[in-house]
């Protein structure tokens, strides 16, 4: 295991959802993209994501949140995933509910928990750079900030959202304040962002104290937070199934 000196309070959450629509017919609802080997490596995208994180995190600090329909396949593909670290949703409610549930479960275990969200279908070639970025993100998150990880752009892509970086954060090697987020722009605006030298592709990864995430989410989605907190209270008990059946269906979807 590569150890980039991560905080013992850090946990990685892998939201593994989807209905298989983007790569149909290769990807299907019962076997979505993250369960496929799309790189010819012999490993699915999910397996590569888990192994990437396991390079610097112990198994008890990696959680996967997925639907009940995919639980058996995920468990089969990830024999190193601890059974109590597989969180199953009765029905898909998009990524926000999945990550919020993981945050609530972790806060009950560790009030100081810091979580990082890492999609199950990313491809990352430079493991060393990834580990270093995560390590710094965790340090910044422990100061009370919500941290997002950006990718240095290589061209004016319209397939990514963009992050405009502001001033450097004192005491950190690469961390900078964020001045603006922009969803996938048109080609002209993407070119303008690239020309500034101050914009990064939005990797869709973030690192934050789990308790802070729930506080921030409660500002716009208080009912969702109340629900996941109630579920977390019984998650590791025999009351979990009944609580899920009662509370989960009422959640609305927030991407």
One Martini backbone bead per residue (centre of mass of N, CA, C, O) as a GRO file, in nm:
protein
  255
    1UNK     BB    1   0.093   0.038   0.025
    2UNK     BB    2   0.045   0.360  -0.043
    3UNK     BB    3   0.163   0.643   0.168
    4UNK     BB    4   0.040   0.988   0.177
    5UNK     BB    5  -0.029   1.080   0.466
    6UNK     BB    6  -0.304   1.014   0.587
    7UNK     BB    7  -0.569   1.051   0.755
    8UNK     BB    8  -0.746   0.847   0.985
    9UNK     BB    9  -1.031   1.009   0.897
   10UNK     BB   10  -1.029   0.880   0.614
   11UNK     BB   11  -1.279   0.833   0.347
   12UNK     BB   12  -1.400   0.637   0.082
   13UNK     BB   13  -1.647   0.704  -0.174
   14UNK     BB   14  -1.842   0.486  -0.396
   15UNK     BB   15  -2.054   0.573  -0.638
   16UNK     BB   16  -2.267   0.302  -0.781
   17UNK     BB   17  -2.446   0.391  -1.055
   18UNK     BB   18  -2.708   0.333  -1.276
   19UNK     BB   19  -2.883   0.225  -1.603
   20UNK     BB   20  -2.714   0.192  -1.879
   21UNK     BB   21  -2.753   0.436  -2.108
   22UNK     BB   22  -2.474   0.547  -2.232
   23UNK     BB   23  -2.375   0.229  -2.339
   24UNK     BB   24  -2.579   0.137  -2.515
   25UNK     BB   25  -2.579  -0.217  -2.507
   26UNK     BB   26  -2.344  -0.280  -2.317
   27UNK     BB   27  -2.507  -0.120  -2.120
   28UNK     BB   28  -2.714  -0.220  -1.844
   29UNK     BB   29  -2.917  -0.215  -1.580
   30UNK     BB   30  -2.783  -0.499  -1.470
   31UNK     BB   31  -2.497  -0.384  -1.633
   32UNK     BB   32  -2.321  -0.137  -1.588
   33UNK     BB   33  -2.041   0.033  -1.667
   34UNK     BB   34  -1.871  -0.025  -1.394
   35UNK     BB   35  -1.876  -0.355  -1.459
   36UNK     BB   36  -1.684  -0.297  -1.694
   37UNK     BB   37  -1.438  -0.371  -1.939
   38UNK     BB   38  -1.312  -0.076  -2.125
   39UNK     BB   39  -0.968  -0.123  -2.142
   40UNK     BB   40  -0.838  -0.424  -2.146
   41UNK     BB   41  -0.732  -0.508  -1.835
   42UNK     BB   42  -0.942  -0.713  -1.673
   43UNK     BB   43  -1.090  -0.460  -1.541
   44UNK     BB   44  -1.308  -0.289  -1.403
   45UNK     BB   45  -1.387   0.023  -1.317
   46UNK     BB   46  -1.442  -0.047  -1.023
   47UNK     BB   47  -1.184  -0.204  -0.965
   48UNK     BB   48  -0.991   0.030  -1.030
   49UNK     BB   49  -1.096   0.222  -0.814
   50UNK     BB   50  -1.047   0.048  -0.566
   51UNK     BB   51  -0.740  -0.004  -0.616
   52UNK     BB   52  -0.654   0.292  -0.612
   53UNK     BB   53  -0.738   0.333  -0.309
   54UNK     BB   54  -0.588   0.075  -0.183
   55UNK     BB   55  -0.299   0.196  -0.206
   56UNK     BB   56  -0.383   0.418   0.059
   57UNK     BB   57  -0.616   0.228   0.183
   58UNK     BB   58  -0.797   0.070   0.390
   59UNK     BB   59  -1.074  -0.124   0.369
   60UNK     BB   60  -1.236   0.022   0.610
   61UNK     BB   61  -1.212   0.310   0.421
   62UNK     BB   62  -1.408   0.170   0.201
   63UNK     BB   63  -1.696   0.268   0.014
   64UNK     BB   64  -2.003   0.133  -0.127
   65UNK     BB   65  -2.268   0.269  -0.330
   66UNK     BB   66  -2.562   0.077  -0.414
   67UNK     BB   67  -2.777  -0.118  -0.556
   68UNK     BB   68  -2.941  -0.405  -0.497
   69UNK     BB   69  -2.911  -0.511  -0.797
   70UNK     BB   70  -2.568  -0.481  -0.760
   71UNK     BB   71  -2.451  -0.616  -0.505
   72UNK     BB   72  -2.344  -0.895  -0.600
   73UNK     BB   73  -2.150  -0.790  -0.820
   74UNK     BB   74  -1.978  -0.613  -0.643
   75UNK     BB   75  -1.886  -0.830  -0.441
   76UNK     BB   76  -1.752  -1.012  -0.658
   77UNK     BB   77  -1.545  -0.789  -0.764
   78UNK     BB   78  -1.492  -0.713  -0.431
   79UNK     BB   79  -1.330  -0.901  -0.204
   80UNK     BB   80  -1.195  -0.649  -0.034
   81UNK     BB   81  -1.471  -0.572   0.054
   82UNK     BB   82  -1.639  -0.498   0.318
   83UNK     BB   83  -1.955  -0.578   0.400
   84UNK     BB   84  -2.005  -0.304   0.581
   85UNK     BB   85  -1.911  -0.126   0.302
   86UNK     BB   86  -2.191  -0.207   0.174
   87UNK     BB   87  -2.431   0.009   0.036
   88UNK     BB   88  -2.784  -0.036  -0.001
   89UNK     BB   89  -3.023   0.057  -0.233
   90UNK     BB   90  -3.354   0.011  -0.316
   91UNK     BB   91  -3.330   0.283  -0.490
   92UNK     BB   92  -3.277   0.524  -0.710
   93UNK     BB   93  -3.137   0.875  -0.602
   94UNK     BB   94  -2.877   0.943  -0.670
   95UNK     BB   95  -2.576   1.075  -0.548
   96UNK     BB   96  -2.654   1.246  -0.301
   97UNK     BB   97  -2.788   1.027  -0.127
   98UNK     BB   98  -2.551   0.831  -0.121
   99UNK     BB   99  -2.342   1.022   0.013
  100UNK     BB  100  -2.513   1.102   0.258
  101UNK     BB  101  -2.536   0.823   0.378
  102UNK     BB  102  -2.235   0.774   0.420
  103UNK     BB  103  -2.189   1.020   0.603
  104UNK     BB  104  -2.385   0.937   0.831
  105UNK     BB  105  -2.252   0.667   0.900
  106UNK     BB  106  -1.967   0.787   0.967
  107UNK     BB  107  -2.039   0.989   1.192
  108UNK     BB  108  -2.123   0.761   1.395
  109UNK     BB  109  -1.824   0.650   1.406
  110UNK     BB  110  -1.690   0.948   1.318
  111UNK     BB  111  -1.690   1.281   1.390
  112UNK     BB  112  -1.407   1.329   1.201
  113UNK     BB  113  -1.489   1.263   0.932
  114UNK     BB  114  -1.349   1.221   0.603
  115UNK     BB  115  -1.465   1.261   0.268
  116UNK     BB  116  -1.443   1.092  -0.048
  117UNK     BB  117  -1.553   1.130  -0.385
  118UNK     BB  118  -1.552   0.840  -0.620
  119UNK     BB  119  -1.607   0.737  -0.907
  120UNK     BB  120  -1.660   0.418  -1.069
  121UNK     BB  121  -1.576   0.544  -1.391
  122UNK     BB  122  -1.285   0.621  -1.376
  123UNK     BB  123  -0.982   0.742  -1.538
  124UNK     BB  124  -0.641   0.689  -1.408
  125UNK     BB  125  -0.296   0.709  -1.479
  126UNK     BB  126  -0.177   0.882  -1.223
  127UNK     BB  127  -0.131   0.768  -0.914
  128UNK     BB  128   0.056   0.972  -0.776
  129UNK     BB  129  -0.110   1.228  -0.835
  130UNK     BB  130  -0.366   1.134  -0.701
  131UNK     BB  131  -0.259   1.086  -0.414
  132UNK     BB  132  -0.157   1.376  -0.370
  133UNK     BB  133  -0.427   1.521  -0.409
  134UNK     BB  134  -0.578   1.380  -0.180
  135UNK     BB  135  -0.392   1.452   0.054
  136UNK     BB  136  -0.435   1.759   0.030
  137UNK     BB  137  -0.742   1.764   0.046
  138UNK     BB  138  -0.759   1.656   0.335
  139UNK     BB  139  -0.607   1.885   0.476
  140UNK     BB  140  -0.805   2.105   0.391
  141UNK     BB  141  -1.068   1.977   0.503
  142UNK     BB  142  -0.968   1.986   0.810
  143UNK     BB  143  -1.016   2.315   0.809
  144UNK     BB  144  -1.330   2.341   0.671
  145UNK     BB  145  -1.330   2.258   0.372
  146UNK     BB  146  -1.441   2.242   0.044
  147UNK     BB  147  -1.314   2.002  -0.189
  148UNK     BB  148  -1.186   2.012  -0.517
  149UNK     BB  149  -1.089   1.831  -0.810
  150UNK     BB  150  -0.869   1.904  -1.067
  151UNK     BB  151  -0.797   1.929  -1.423
  152UNK     BB  152  -0.569   1.974  -1.647
  153UNK     BB  153  -0.607   2.106  -1.943
  154UNK     BB  154  -0.563   2.014  -2.305
  155UNK     BB  155  -0.847   2.132  -2.397
  156UNK     BB  156  -1.152   2.266  -2.535
  157UNK     BB  157  -1.378   2.124  -2.367
  158UNK     BB  158  -1.744   2.031  -2.362
  159UNK     BB  159  -1.751   1.773  -2.143
  160UNK     BB  160  -1.680   1.977  -1.919
  161UNK     BB  161  -1.646   2.124  -1.641
  162UNK     BB  162  -1.551   2.431  -1.469
  163UNK     BB  163  -1.270   2.569  -1.279
  164UNK     BB  164  -1.200   2.864  -1.109
  165UNK     BB  165  -0.905   2.991  -0.995
  166UNK     BB  166  -0.753   3.141  -0.737
  167UNK     BB  167  -0.595   3.177  -0.472
  168UNK     BB  168  -0.369   3.073  -0.269
  169UNK     BB  169  -0.324   2.853  -0.002
  170UNK     BB  170  -0.195   2.876   0.285
  171UNK     BB  171   0.021   2.591   0.342
  172UNK     BB  172  -0.010   2.493   0.038
  173UNK     BB  173   0.096   2.371  -0.260
  174UNK     BB  174  -0.194   2.368  -0.462
  175UNK     BB  175  -0.408   2.514  -0.324
  176UNK     BB  176  -0.722   2.678  -0.416
  177UNK     BB  177  -0.942   2.891  -0.473
  178UNK     BB  178  -1.283   2.934  -0.564
  179UNK     BB  179  -1.468   3.141  -0.805
  180UNK     BB  180  -1.584   2.918  -1.025
  181UNK     BB  181  -1.860   2.751  -1.179
  182UNK     BB  182  -1.896   2.557  -1.492
  183UNK     BB  183  -2.080   2.427  -1.703
  184UNK     BB  184  -2.089   2.299  -1.994
  185UNK     BB  185  -1.956   2.458  -2.249
  186UNK     BB  186  -1.895   2.608  -2.513
  187UNK     BB  187  -1.638   2.641  -2.730
  188UNK     BB  188  -1.577   2.940  -2.681
  189UNK     BB  189  -1.567   2.934  -2.370
  190UNK     BB  190  -1.357   2.711  -2.341
  191UNK     BB  191  -1.130   2.874  -2.477
  192UNK     BB  192  -1.130   3.104  -2.272
  193UNK     BB  193  -1.056   2.935  -2.027
  194UNK     BB  194  -0.789   2.820  -2.131
  195UNK     BB  195  -0.643   3.103  -2.175
  196UNK     BB  196  -0.613   3.183  -1.866
  197UNK     BB  197  -0.483   2.939  -1.678
  198UNK     BB  198  -0.734   2.915  -1.435
  199UNK     BB  199  -0.858   2.643  -1.548
  200UNK     BB  200  -1.053   2.347  -1.471
  201UNK     BB  201  -1.149   2.044  -1.467
  202UNK     BB  202  -1.421   1.868  -1.351
  203UNK     BB  203  -1.392   1.561  -1.173
  204UNK     BB  204  -1.615   1.497  -0.941
  205UNK     BB  205  -1.436   1.552  -0.686
  206UNK     BB  206  -1.461   1.531  -0.321
  207UNK     BB  207  -1.362   1.691  -0.001
  208UNK     BB  208  -1.501   1.633   0.336
  209UNK     BB  209  -1.659   1.673   0.602
  210UNK     BB  210  -1.925   1.497   0.690
  211UNK     BB  211  -2.068   1.705   0.871
  212UNK     BB  212  -2.054   1.942   0.668
  213UNK     BB  213  -2.210   1.818   0.441
  214UNK     BB  214  -2.477   1.797   0.600
  215UNK     BB  215  -2.505   2.097   0.660
  216UNK     BB  216  -2.511   2.198   0.366
  217UNK     BB  217  -2.746   2.017   0.269
  218UNK     BB  218  -2.962   2.128   0.478
  219UNK     BB  219  -3.012   2.404   0.330
  220UNK     BB  220  -3.170   2.240   0.073
  221UNK     BB  221  -3.200   1.920   0.215
  222UNK     BB  222  -3.343   1.846   0.499
  223UNK     BB  223  -3.497   1.577   0.452
  224UNK     BB  224  -3.260   1.408   0.362
  225UNK     BB  225  -3.091   1.435   0.619
  226UNK     BB  226  -3.298   1.320   0.815
  227UNK     BB  227  -3.309   1.043   0.680
  228UNK     BB  228  -3.006   0.952   0.693
  229UNK     BB  229  -2.982   0.978   0.998
  230UNK     BB  230  -3.193   0.765   1.068
  231UNK     BB  231  -3.053   0.534   0.916
  232UNK     BB  232  -2.779   0.542   1.066
  233UNK     BB  233  -2.891   0.457   1.350
  234UNK     BB  234  -2.973   0.148   1.204
  235UNK     BB  235  -2.769   0.020   1.001
  236UNK     BB  236  -2.630  -0.200   1.223
  237UNK     BB  237  -2.922  -0.328   1.231
  238UNK     BB  238  -3.233  -0.495   1.220
  239UNK     BB  239  -3.385  -0.208   1.136
  240UNK     BB  240  -3.303  -0.131   0.846
  241UNK     BB  241  -3.515  -0.247   0.648
  242UNK     BB  242  -3.760  -0.093   0.761
  243UNK     BB  243  -3.644   0.192   0.727
  244UNK     BB  244  -3.607   0.183   0.423
  245UNK     BB  245  -3.903   0.118   0.347
  246UNK     BB  246  -4.010   0.389   0.478
  247UNK     BB  247  -3.792   0.629   0.381
  248UNK     BB  248  -3.669   0.607   0.087
  249UNK     BB  249  -3.912   0.662  -0.117
  250UNK     BB  250  -3.937   0.983  -0.035
  251UNK     BB  251  -3.700   1.045  -0.187
  252UNK     BB  252  -3.551   1.270  -0.384
  253UNK     BB  253  -3.385   1.364  -0.665
  254UNK     BB  254  -3.020   1.440  -0.653
  255UNK     BB  255  -2.734   1.489  -0.848
   0.00000   0.00000   0.00000
